[in-house]
CSV table of N, CA and C in Angstrom, one decimal:
chain,number,residue,atom,x,y,z
A,232,ALA,N,100.9,51.1,225.9
A,232,ALA,CA,99.6,50.8,226.6
A,232,ALA,C,99.9,49.7,227.7
A,233,GLU,N,100.7,48.8,227.4
A,233,GLU,CA,101.0,47.7,228.4
A,233,GLU,C,101.8,48.3,229.6
A,234,ARG,N,102.6,49.3,229.4
A,234,ARG,CA,103.3,50.0,230.5
A,234,ARG,C,102.2,50.7,231.3
A,235,GLY,N,101.2,51.3,230.6
A,235,GLY,CA,100.1,51.9,231.4
A,235,GLY,C,99.4,50.9,232.2
A,236,ASP,N,99.2,49.7,231.7
A,236,ASP,CA,98.5,48.7,232.5
A,236,ASP,C,99.3,48.4,233.8
A,237,VAL,N,100.6,48.3,233.6
A,237,VAL,CA,101.5,48.0,234.8
A,237,VAL,C,101.3,49.1,235.8
A,238,PHE,N,101.3,50.4,235.4
A,238,PHE,CA,101.2,51.5,236.4
A,238,PHE,C,99.8,51.4,237.0
A,239,TYR,N,98.8,51.1,236.2
A,239,TYR,CA,97.4,51.0,236.7
A,239,TYR,C,97.3,49.9,237.8
A,240,GLN,N,97.9,48.8,237.5
A,240,GLN,CA,97.9,47.7,238.4
A,240,GLN,C,98.6,48.0,239.7
A,241,ARG,N,99.5,48.9,239.7
A,241,ARG,CA,100.3,49.3,240.9
A,241,ARG,C,99.6,50.6,241.5
A,242,HIS,N,98.4,50.8,241.2
A,242,HIS,CA,97.6,51.9,241.8
A,242,HIS,C,98.2,53.3,241.5
A,243,LEU,N,98.7,53.5,240.3
A,243,LEU,CA,99.3,54.8,239.9
A,243,LEU,C,98.6,55.2,238.6
A,244,PRO,N,97.3,55.6,238.8
A,244,PRO,CA,96.5,55.9,237.6
A,244,PRO,C,97.0,57.1,236.8
A,245,GLY,N,97.6,58.1,237.5
A,245,GLY,CA,98.1,59.3,236.8
A,245,GLY,C,99.3,58.9,235.8
A,246,ASP,N,100.2,58.0,236.3
A,246,ASP,CA,101.3,57.5,235.5
A,246,ASP,C,100.7,56.7,234.3
A,247,ALA,N,99.7,55.9,234.7
A,247,ALA,CA,99.1,55.0,233.6
A,247,ALA,C,98.5,55.9,232.5
A,248,VAL,N,97.9,56.9,232.8
A,248,VAL,CA,97.2,57.8,231.8
A,248,VAL,C,98.3,58.4,230.9
A,249,ILE,N,99.4,58.8,231.5
A,249,ILE,CA,100.5,59.3,230.7
A,249,ILE,C,101.0,58.3,229.6
A,250,GLU,N,101.1,57.0,230.0
A,250,GLU,CA,101.5,56.0,229.1
A,250,GLU,C,100.4,55.7,228.1
A,251,TYR,N,99.2,55.7,228.5
A,251,TYR,CA,98.1,55.4,227.5
A,251,TYR,C,98.0,56.6,226.5
A,252,ARG,N,98.2,57.8,227.0
A,252,ARG,CA,98.2,58.9,226.0
A,252,ARG,C,99.4,58.9,225.0
A,253,THR,N,100.5,58.4,225.5
A,253,THR,CA,101.7,58.2,224.6
A,253,THR,C,101.3,57.2,223.6
A,254,ALA,N,100.7,56.1,223.9
A,254,ALA,CA,100.2,55.1,223.0
A,254,ALA,C,99.3,55.7,222.0
A,255,LEU,N,98.4,56.6,222.4
A,255,LEU,CA,97.4,57.2,221.5
A,255,LEU,C,98.0,58.2,220.6
A,256,GLU,N,99.2,58.8,221.0
A,256,GLU,CA,99.9,59.7,220.1
A,256,GLU,C,100.4,58.9,218.9
A,257,ALA,N,100.8,57.6,219.2
A,257,ALA,CA,101.4,56.8,218.1
A,257,ALA,C,100.2,56.2,217.2
A,258,ASP,N,99.1,55.9,217.9
A,258,ASP,CA,97.9,55.4,217.1
A,258,ASP,C,96.7,55.9,217.9
A,259,PRO,N,96.0,56.9,217.3
A,259,PRO,CA,94.8,57.5,218.0
A,259,PRO,C,93.7,56.5,218.1
A,260,ALA,N,93.7,55.4,217.4
A,260,ALA,CA,92.6,54.4,217.4
A,260,ALA,C,93.0,53.1,218.2
A,261,TRP,N,94.1,53.2,219.0
A,261,TRP,CA,94.5,52.1,219.8
A,261,TRP,C,93.6,51.8,220.9
A,262,VAL,N,92.7,50.8,220.7
A,262,VAL,CA,91.6,50.5,221.6
A,262,VAL,C,92.1,50.2,223.0
A,263,PRO,N,93.2,49.3,223.2
A,263,PRO,CA,93.7,49.1,224.6
A,263,PRO,C,94.0,50.3,225.4
A,264,ALA,N,94.6,51.3,224.7
A,264,ALA,CA,94.9,52.6,225.4
A,264,ALA,C,93.7,53.3,225.8
A,265,LEU,N,92.7,53.3,224.9
A,265,LEU,CA,91.4,54.0,225.3
A,265,LEU,C,90.7,53.3,226.5
A,266,ILE,N,90.7,52.0,226.4
A,266,ILE,CA,90.1,51.2,227.5
A,266,ILE,C,90.9,51.5,228.8
A,267,GLY,N,92.2,51.6,228.7
A,267,GLY,CA,93.1,51.9,229.9
A,267,GLY,C,92.8,53.2,230.5
A,268,ILE,N,92.6,54.2,229.6
A,268,ILE,CA,92.3,55.6,230.1
A,268,ILE,C,90.9,55.5,230.8
A,269,ALA,N,90.0,54.8,230.2
A,269,ALA,CA,88.6,54.7,230.8
A,269,ALA,C,88.7,54.1,232.2
A,270,ARG,N,89.5,53.1,232.3
A,270,ARG,CA,89.7,52.4,233.6
A,270,ARG,C,90.4,53.3,234.6
A,271,ALA,N,91.5,54.0,234.2
A,271,ALA,CA,92.4,54.7,235.1
A,271,ALA,C,91.7,56.0,235.5
A,272,LEU,N,90.9,56.6,234.7
A,272,LEU,CA,90.3,57.9,235.1
A,272,LEU,C,88.9,57.8,235.7
A,273,VAL,N,88.4,56.7,235.9
A,273,VAL,CA,87.0,56.5,236.4
A,273,VAL,C,86.8,57.3,237.7
A,274,HIS,N,87.7,57.4,238.6
A,274,HIS,CA,87.5,58.1,239.9
A,274,HIS,C,87.9,59.5,239.8
A,275,GLU,N,89.0,59.8,239.1
A,275,GLU,CA,89.6,61.2,239.1
A,275,GLU,C,88.8,62.1,238.1
A,276,ASN,N,88.5,61.5,237.0
A,276,ASN,CA,87.8,62.3,235.9
A,276,ASN,C,86.8,61.5,235.2
A,277,PRO,N,85.6,61.2,235.8
A,277,PRO,CA,84.6,60.3,235.2
A,277,PRO,C,84.2,60.7,233.8
A,278,LYS,N,84.2,62.1,233.6
A,278,LYS,CA,83.7,62.5,232.2
A,278,LYS,C,84.7,62.1,231.2
A,279,ALA,N,86.0,62.2,231.4
A,279,ALA,CA,87.1,61.8,230.5
A,279,ALA,C,87.1,60.3,230.4
A,280,ALA,N,86.8,59.6,231.5
A,280,ALA,CA,86.7,58.1,231.4
A,280,ALA,C,85.6,57.7,230.5
A,281,MET,N,84.5,58.3,230.7
A,281,MET,CA,83.3,58.0,229.8
A,281,MET,C,83.6,58.3,228.4
A,282,GLN,N,84.3,59.4,228.1
A,282,GLN,CA,84.6,59.7,226.7
A,282,GLN,C,85.5,58.7,226.1
A,283,ALA,N,86.5,58.3,226.8
A,283,ALA,CA,87.5,57.3,226.3
A,283,ALA,C,86.8,55.9,226.1
A,284,GLY,N,85.9,55.6,227.0
A,284,GLY,CA,85.1,54.3,226.9
A,284,GLY,C,84.2,54.4,225.7
A,285,ALA,N,83.6,55.5,225.5
A,285,ALA,CA,82.7,55.7,224.3
A,285,ALA,C,83.5,55.6,223.0
A,286,GLU,N,84.7,56.2,223.0
A,286,GLU,CA,85.5,56.2,221.8
A,286,GLU,C,85.9,54.8,221.5
A,287,ALA,N,86.3,54.0,222.5
A,287,ALA,CA,86.7,52.6,222.3
A,287,ALA,C,85.5,51.8,221.8
A,288,GLU,N,84.3,52.1,222.4
A,288,GLU,CA,83.2,51.3,221.9
A,288,GLU,C,82.8,51.7,220.5
A,289,LYS,N,83.0,52.9,220.1
A,289,LYS,CA,82.8,53.3,218.7
A,289,LYS,C,83.7,52.6,217.7
A,290,LEU,N,85.0,52.5,218.1
A,290,LEU,CA,86.0,51.8,217.3
A,290,LEU,C,85.9,50.3,217.3
A,291,ALA,N,85.6,49.7,218.4
A,291,ALA,CA,85.5,48.3,218.5
A,291,ALA,C,84.4,47.9,219.5
A,292,PRO,N,83.2,47.9,219.0
A,292,PRO,CA,82.0,47.7,219.8
A,292,PRO,C,82.0,46.3,220.5
A,293,ASN,N,82.7,45.3,219.9
A,293,ASN,CA,82.7,44.0,220.4
A,293,ASN,C,84.0,43.6,221.1
A,294,HIS,N,84.8,44.5,221.4
A,294,HIS,CA,86.1,44.2,222.0
A,294,HIS,C,85.9,43.6,223.4
A,295,PRO,N,86.3,42.4,223.7
A,295,PRO,CA,86.0,41.8,225.0
A,295,PRO,C,86.6,42.6,226.2
A,296,ASP,N,87.7,43.3,226.1
A,296,ASP,CA,88.2,44.0,227.2
A,296,ASP,C,87.3,45.2,227.5
A,297,LEU,N,86.7,45.8,226.5
A,297,LEU,CA,85.7,46.9,226.7
A,297,LEU,C,84.6,46.4,227.6
A,298,TRP,N,84.1,45.2,227.2
A,298,TRP,CA,83.0,44.6,228.0
A,298,TRP,C,83.4,44.1,229.4
A,299,LEU,N,84.6,43.7,229.5
A,299,LEU,CA,85.1,43.4,230.9
A,299,LEU,C,85.1,44.7,231.7
A,300,LEU,N,85.6,45.8,231.1
A,300,LEU,CA,85.6,47.1,231.8
A,300,LEU,C,84.1,47.5,232.2
A,301,ARG,N,83.2,47.3,231.2
A,301,ARG,CA,81.8,47.6,231.5
A,301,ARG,C,81.3,46.7,232.7
A,302,ALA,N,81.6,45.5,232.6
A,302,ALA,CA,81.2,44.5,233.7
A,302,ALA,C,81.7,45.0,235.0
A,303,ASP,N,83.0,45.4,235.1
A,303,ASP,CA,83.6,45.8,236.3
A,303,ASP,C,82.9,47.1,236.8
A,304,GLN,N,82.6,48.0,235.9
A,304,GLN,CA,82.0,49.3,236.3
A,304,GLN,C,80.6,49.0,236.8
A,305,ARG,N,79.8,48.2,236.1
A,305,ARG,CA,78.5,47.9,236.5
A,305,ARG,C,78.4,47.1,237.8
A,306,LEU,N,79.4,46.2,238.1
A,306,LEU,CA,79.4,45.5,239.3
A,306,LEU,C,79.7,46.5,240.5
A,307,ASP,N,80.6,47.5,240.2
A,307,ASP,CA,80.9,48.5,241.3
A,307,ASP,C,79.7,49.3,241.6
A,308,GLN,N,78.8,49.5,240.6
A,308,GLN,CA,77.6,50.3,240.7
A,308,GLN,C,76.4,49.4,241.3
A,309,GLU,N,76.8,48.1,241.5
A,309,GLU,CA,75.8,47.1,242.0
A,309,GLU,C,74.6,47.0,241.0
A,310,ASP,N,74.9,47.1,239.7
A,310,ASP,CA,73.9,46.9,238.7
A,310,ASP,C,74.1,45.5,238.1
A,311,LEU,N,73.6,44.5,238.9
A,311,LEU,CA,73.9,43.1,238.5
A,311,LEU,C,73.4,42.7,237.1
A,312,PRO,N,72.2,43.1,236.8
A,312,PRO,CA,71.7,42.7,235.4
A,312,PRO,C,72.6,43.3,234.3
A,313,ALA,N,73.0,44.5,234.5
A,313,ALA,CA,73.9,45.1,233.4
A,313,ALA,C,75.3,44.5,233.5
A,314,THR,N,75.7,44.0,234.6
A,314,THR,CA,77.0,43.3,234.7
A,314,THR,C,76.9,42.0,233.9
A,315,VAL,N,75.8,41.3,234.1
A,315,VAL,CA,75.6,40.0,233.4
A,315,VAL,C,75.5,40.2,231.9
A,316,GLU,N,74.8,41.3,231.5
A,316,GLU,CA,74.7,41.6,230.1
A,316,GLU,C,76.1,41.9,229.5
A,317,ALA,N,76.9,42.6,230.2
A,317,ALA,CA,78.3,42.9,229.7
A,317,ALA,C,79.1,41.6,229.6
A,318,LEU,N,78.9,40.7,230.6
A,318,LEU,CA,79.6,39.4,230.6
A,318,LEU,C,79.1,38.5,229.5
A,319,ASP,N,77.9,38.6,229.1
A,319,ASP,CA,77.3,37.9,228.0
A,319,ASP,C,78.0,38.4,226.7
A,320,ARG,N,78.3,39.7,226.6
A,320,ARG,CA,79.0,40.2,225.4
A,320,ARG,C,80.4,39.7,225.4
A,321,VAL,N,81.1,39.6,226.6
A,321,VAL,CA,82.4,39.0,226.7
A,321,VAL,C,82.4,37.6,226.2
A,322,ALA,N,81.4,36.9,226.6
A,322,ALA,CA,81.3,35.4,226.2
A,322,ALA,C,81.2,35.2,224.7
A,323,LYS,N,80.5,36.2,224.1
A,323,LYS,CA,80.3,36.1,222.6
A,323,LYS,C,81.6,36.3,221.9
A,324,SER,N,82.4,37.3,222.4
A,324,SER,CA,83.6,37.6,221.6
A,324,SER,C,84.8,36.9,222.1
A,325,ARG,N,84.9,36.4,223.3
A,325,ARG,CA,86.0,35.7,223.8
A,325,ARG,C,85.5,34.7,224.8
A,326,PRO,N,84.9,33.6,224.3
A,326,PRO,CA,84.3,32.6,225.2
A,326,PRO,C,85.3,31.9,226.1
A,327,GLY,N,84.8,31.5,227.3
A,327,GLY,CA,85.6,30.6,228.1
A,327,GLY,C,86.8,31.2,228.8
A,328,THR,N,86.8,32.5,229.2
A,328,THR,CA,87.9,33.1,229.8
A,328,THR,C,87.8,33.1,231.3
A,329,VAL,N,88.9,33.1,231.9
A,329,VAL,CA,89.0,33.2,233.4
A,329,VAL,C,88.3,34.5,233.9
A,330,ASP,N,88.6,35.5,233.2
A,330,ASP,CA,88.0,36.8,233.6
A,330,ASP,C,86.5,36.8,233.7
A,331,GLU,N,85.9,36.2,232.6
A,331,GLU,CA,84.4,36.2,232.6
A,331,GLU,C,83.9,35.3,233.7
A,332,ALA,N,84.5,34.1,233.9
A,332,ALA,CA,84.1,33.2,235.0
A,332,ALA,C,84.3,33.8,236.3
A,333,ALA,N,85.4,34.6,236.5
A,333,ALA,CA,85.6,35.2,237.8
A,333,ALA,C,84.6,36.3,238.1
A,334,PHE,N,84.2,37.1,237.1
A,334,PHE,CA,83.2,38.1,237.3
A,334,PHE,C,81.9,37.5,237.6
A,335,ARG,N,81.6,36.4,236.9
A,335,ARG,CA,80.3,35.7,237.2
A,335,ARG,C,80.2,35.1,238.6
A,336,ALA,N,81.4,34.6,239.1
A,336,ALA,CA,81.4,34.2,240.5
A,336,ALA,C,81.1,35.3,241.4
A,337,ALA,N,81.7,36.5,241.1
A,337,ALA,CA,81.4,37.7,242.0
A,337,ALA,C,79.9,38.1,241.9
A,338,VAL,N,79.3,38.0,240.8
A,338,VAL,CA,77.9,38.4,240.6
A,338,VAL,C,77.1,37.4,241.4
A,339,ALA,N,77.4,36.1,241.3
A,339,ALA,CA,76.6,35.1,242.0
A,339,ALA,C,76.8,35.3,243.5
A,340,TYR,N,78.0,35.6,244.0
A,340,TYR,CA,78.2,35.9,245.4
A,340,TYR,C,77.3,37.1,245.8
A,341,ALA,N,77.3,38.1,245.0
A,341,ALA,CA,76.5,39.3,245.4
A,341,ALA,C,75.0,39.0,245.4
A,342,GLN,N,74.6,38.0,244.6
A,342,GLN,CA,73.2,37.6,244.6
A,342,GLN,C,72.9,36.5,245.7
A,343,GLY,N,73.9,36.1,246.4
A,343,GLY,CA,73.7,35.0,247.4
A,343,GLY,C,73.4,33.7,246.8
A,344,ASP,N,73.9,33.5,245.5
A,344,ASP,CA,73.6,32.2,244.8
A,344,ASP,C,74.9,31.3,244.9
A,345,THR,N,75.0,30.6,246.0
A,345,THR,CA,76.2,29.8,246.3
A,345,THR,C,76.5,28.8,245.2
A,346,ALA,N,75.5,28.1,244.7
A,346,ALA,CA,75.6,27.1,243.6
A,346,ALA,C,76.2,27.7,242.4
A,347,ALA,N,75.7,28.8,241.9
A,347,ALA,CA,76.2,29.5,240.7
A,347,ALA,C,77.6,30.0,241.0
A,348,MET,N,77.9,30.5,242.2
A,348,MET,CA,79.2,31.0,242.5
A,348,MET,C,80.2,29.9,242.4
A,349,ASN,N,79.9,28.7,243.0
A,349,ASN,CA,80.8,27.6,243.0
A,349,ASN,C,81.0,27.1,241.5
A,350,ALA,N,79.9,27.1,240.7
A,350,ALA,CA,80.0,26.6,239.3
A,350,ALA,C,80.9,27.6,238.5
A,351,ALA,N,80.8,28.9,238.8
A,351,ALA,CA,81.7,29.8,238.1
A,351,ALA,C,83.1,29.7,238.5
A,352,ILE,N,83.4,29.4,239.8
A,352,ILE,CA,84.7,29.2,240.3
A,352,ILE,C,85.3,28.0,239.6
A,353,GLU,N,84.5,26.9,239.5
A,353,GLU,CA,84.9,25.7,238.9
A,353,GLU,C,85.3,25.9,237.4
A,354,ARG,N,84.5,26.7,236.7
A,354,ARG,CA,84.8,27.1,235.3
A,354,ARG,C,86.1,27.8,235.2
A,355,ALA,N,86.3,28.8,236.1
A,355,ALA,CA,87.6,29.5,236.1
A,355,ALA,C,88.7,28.6,236.4
A,356,ASN,N,88.6,27.7,237.4
A,356,ASN,CA,89.7,26.7,237.7
A,356,ASN,C,89.9,25.7,236.5
A,357,ALA,N,88.9,25.4,235.8
A,357,ALA,CA,89.0,24.5,234.7
A,357,ALA,C,89.8,25.2,233.5
A,358,THR,N,89.5,26.5,233.4
A,358,THR,CA,90.1,27.3,232.3
A,358,THR,C,91.6,27.5,232.6
A,359,ASP,N,91.9,27.8,233.8
A,359,ASP,CA,93.3,28.1,234.2
A,359,ASP,C,93.5,27.6,235.7
A,360,PRO,N,93.9,26.4,235.8
A,360,PRO,CA,94.1,25.8,237.2
A,360,PRO,C,95.0,26.5,238.1
A,361,THR,N,95.8,27.4,237.6
A,361,THR,CA,96.8,28.1,238.4
A,361,THR,C,96.3,29.5,238.8
A,362,SER,N,95.2,30.0,238.2
A,362,SER,CA,94.7,31.3,238.5
A,362,SER,C,93.8,31.4,239.8
A,363,ALA,N,94.1,32.5,240.5
A,363,ALA,CA,93.3,32.7,241.7
A,363,ALA,C,92.3,33.9,241.5
A,364,LEU,N,92.1,34.3,240.3
A,364,LEU,CA,91.3,35.4,239.9
A,364,LEU,C,89.9,35.2,240.4
A,365,ALA,N,89.3,34.1,240.3
A,365,ALA,CA,87.9,33.9,240.8
A,365,ALA,C,87.8,34.2,242.3
A,366,TYR,N,88.7,33.6,243.0
A,366,TYR,CA,88.7,33.9,244.5
A,366,TYR,C,88.9,35.3,244.8
A,367,ARG,N,89.8,36.0,244.1
A,367,ARG,CA,90.1,37.4,244.3
A,367,ARG,C,88.8,38.2,244.0
A,368,ARG,N,88.1,37.9,242.9
A,368,ARG,CA,86.9,38.7,242.5
A,368,ARG,C,85.8,38.5,243.6
A,369,VAL,N,85.6,37.3,244.0
A,369,VAL,CA,84.6,37.1,245.1
A,369,VAL,C,85.0,37.9,246.3
A,370,GLY,N,86.3,37.8,246.7
A,370,GLY,CA,86.8,38.6,247.8
A,370,GLY,C,86.6,40.1,247.7
A,371,GLU,N,86.8,40.6,246.5
A,371,GLU,CA,86.6,42.0,246.3
A,371,GLU,C,85.1,42.4,246.4
A,372,ARG,N,84.2,41.5,245.9
A,372,ARG,CA,82.8,41.7,246.1
A,372,ARG,C,82.4,41.7,247.5
A,373,ALA,N,83.0,40.7,248.3
A,373,ALA,CA,82.7,40.6,249.7
A,373,ALA,C,83.1,41.9,250.4
A,374,ALA,N,84.3,42.4,250.1
A,374,ALA,CA,84.8,43.6,250.7
A,374,ALA,C,83.9,44.8,250.4
A,375,ASP,N,83.5,44.9,249.1
A,375,ASP,CA,82.6,46.0,248.7
A,375,ASP,C,81.3,45.9,249.4
A,376,MET,N,80.9,44.8,249.9
A,376,MET,CA,79.7,44.6,250.6
A,376,MET,C,79.9,44.7,252.1
A,377,PHE,N,81.1,45.1,252.5
A,377,PHE,CA,81.5,45.3,253.9
A,377,PHE,C,81.5,44.0,254.7
A,378,ARG,N,81.9,43.0,254.1
A,378,ARG,CA,82.0,41.7,254.7
A,378,ARG,C,83.5,41.3,254.8
A,379,SER,N,84.2,42.0,255.7
A,379,SER,CA,85.6,41.9,255.7
A,379,SER,C,86.1,40.5,256.1
A,380,ALA,N,85.4,39.9,257.0
A,380,ALA,CA,85.9,38.5,257.4
A,380,ALA,C,85.7,37.5,256.2
A,381,GLU,N,84.6,37.6,255.5
A,381,GLU,CA,84.5,36.8,254.3
A,381,GLU,C,85.5,37.1,253.2
A,382,ALA,N,85.7,38.4,253.0
A,382,ALA,CA,86.7,38.9,252.1
A,382,ALA,C,88.1,38.3,252.4
A,383,THR,N,88.4,38.3,253.7
A,383,THR,CA,89.7,37.8,254.2
A,383,THR,C,89.8,36.3,253.8
A,384,GLU,N,88.7,35.5,254.0
A,384,GLU,CA,88.8,34.1,253.7
A,384,GLU,C,88.9,33.8,252.2
A,385,TRP,N,88.3,34.6,251.4
A,385,TRP,CA,88.4,34.5,249.9
A,385,TRP,C,89.8,34.9,249.5
A,386,ALA,N,90.4,35.9,250.1
A,386,ALA,CA,91.8,36.3,249.7
A,386,ALA,C,92.7,35.2,250.2
A,387,ARG,N,92.5,34.6,251.3
A,387,ARG,CA,93.4,33.5,251.8
A,387,ARG,C,93.3,32.4,250.8
A,388,LYS,N,92.1,32.0,250.3
A,388,LYS,CA,92.0,31.0,249.3
A,388,LYS,C,92.8,31.3,248.1
A,389,ALA,N,92.8,32.6,247.7
A,389,ALA,CA,93.5,33.0,246.5
A,389,ALA,C,95.0,32.9,246.7
A,390,THR,N,95.5,33.2,247.9
A,390,THR,CA,96.9,33.0,248.1
A,390,THR,C,97.4,31.6,248.1
A,391,VAL,N,96.5,30.7,248.6
A,391,VAL,CA,96.8,29.3,248.5
A,391,VAL,C,96.8,28.8,247.1
A,392,LYS,N,95.8,29.2,246.3
A,392,LYS,CA,95.6,28.8,244.9
A,392,LYS,C,96.8,29.2,244.1
A,393,ASP,N,97.3,30.5,244.3
A,393,ASP,CA,98.4,31.0,243.5
A,393,ASP,C,99.3,31.7,244.5
A,394,PRO,N,100.3,31.0,245.0
A,394,PRO,CA,101.2,31.7,246.0
A,394,PRO,C,102.1,32.7,245.3
A,395,GLU,N,102.1,32.9,244.0
A,395,GLU,CA,102.9,33.9,243.3
A,395,GLU,C,102.0,35.2,243.0
A,396,ASP,N,100.8,35.1,243.3
A,396,ASP,CA,99.9,36.2,243.0
A,396,ASP,C,100.0,37.3,244.1
A,397,GLY,N,100.8,38.4,243.8
A,397,GLY,CA,101.0,39.5,244.7
A,397,GLY,C,99.7,40.2,245.0
A,398,PHE,N,98.8,40.3,244.0
A,398,PHE,CA,97.5,41.0,244.3
A,398,PHE,C,96.7,40.3,245.3
A,399,ALA,N,96.7,38.9,245.3
A,399,ALA,CA,96.0,38.2,246.3
A,399,ALA,C,96.5,38.5,247.7
A,400,PHE,N,97.9,38.5,247.9
A,400,PHE,CA,98.5,38.8,249.2
A,400,PHE,C,98.2,40.3,249.6
A,401,PHE,N,98.2,41.2,248.6
A,401,PHE,CA,97.8,42.6,249.0
A,401,PHE,C,96.4,42.6,249.5
A,402,ASP,N,95.5,42.0,248.8
A,402,ASP,CA,94.1,41.9,249.2
A,402,ASP,C,93.9,41.3,250.6
A,403,LEU,N,94.6,40.2,250.8
A,403,LEU,CA,94.6,39.6,252.1
A,403,LEU,C,95.0,40.5,253.2
A,404,GLY,N,96.1,41.2,253.0
A,404,GLY,CA,96.5,42.2,254.0
A,404,GLY,C,95.5,43.3,254.3
A,405,LEU,N,95.0,43.8,253.2
A,405,LEU,CA,94.0,44.9,253.3
A,405,LEU,C,92.8,44.4,254.0
A,406,TYR,N,92.3,43.3,253.7
A,406,TYR,CA,91.1,42.8,254.3
A,406,TYR,C,91.3,42.4,255.8
A,407,GLN,N,92.5,42.0,256.1
A,407,GLN,CA,92.8,41.7,257.5
A,407,GLN,C,92.9,43.0,258.3
A,408,ILE,N,93.4,44.0,257.7
A,408,ILE,CA,93.5,45.3,258.4
A,408,ILE,C,92.0,45.8,258.7
A,409,ARG,N,91.2,45.7,257.6
A,409,ARG,CA,89.8,46.1,257.8
A,409,ARG,C,89.0,45.3,258.8
A,410,SER,N,89.4,44.1,259.0
A,410,SER,CA,88.7,43.3,260.0
A,410,SER,C,89.4,43.3,261.4
A,411,GLY,N,90.4,44.1,261.5
A,411,GLY,CA,91.1,44.3,262.8
A,411,GLY,C,92.1,43.2,263.1
A,412,ASP,N,92.5,42.4,262.1
A,412,ASP,CA,93.4,41.3,262.3
A,412,ASP,C,94.8,41.7,261.9
């Protein structure tokens, strides 16, 4: 399943699914593999993605990674109340994570709530002072809202925060291309 995660992070969802299915052959109830399939197939095969997510929820209804997946999906659908609800479930099962704080920063950005966004970024920085995830999530939300210049600035902040974060540099390049820079 971890190899599947690596493929997924490298934007190779087909290869990721192969690895997740291999993990499920070894253990059909391996929740991380089911969550991985749900994440990897969301665009290519939404029905299979929903089935994998439902199976993971049946096996482990309080698994924090499941609720992070749900938060990500709801944020993509611009369903901010459902995103917050999923993040509240994450907070119950795995309180004080960088992931939760980063998603909350993105939600606050989408709502135009600068104070809440800054507070969430501060929580993420307090949890892991080396992580650029909060800046990356806000940048992703800005990009999804077609605010390429703002997305570029958030990605730039992410690269300064963590100069080893390849995803931050990828995002920065992508947003610069989108903004014509």
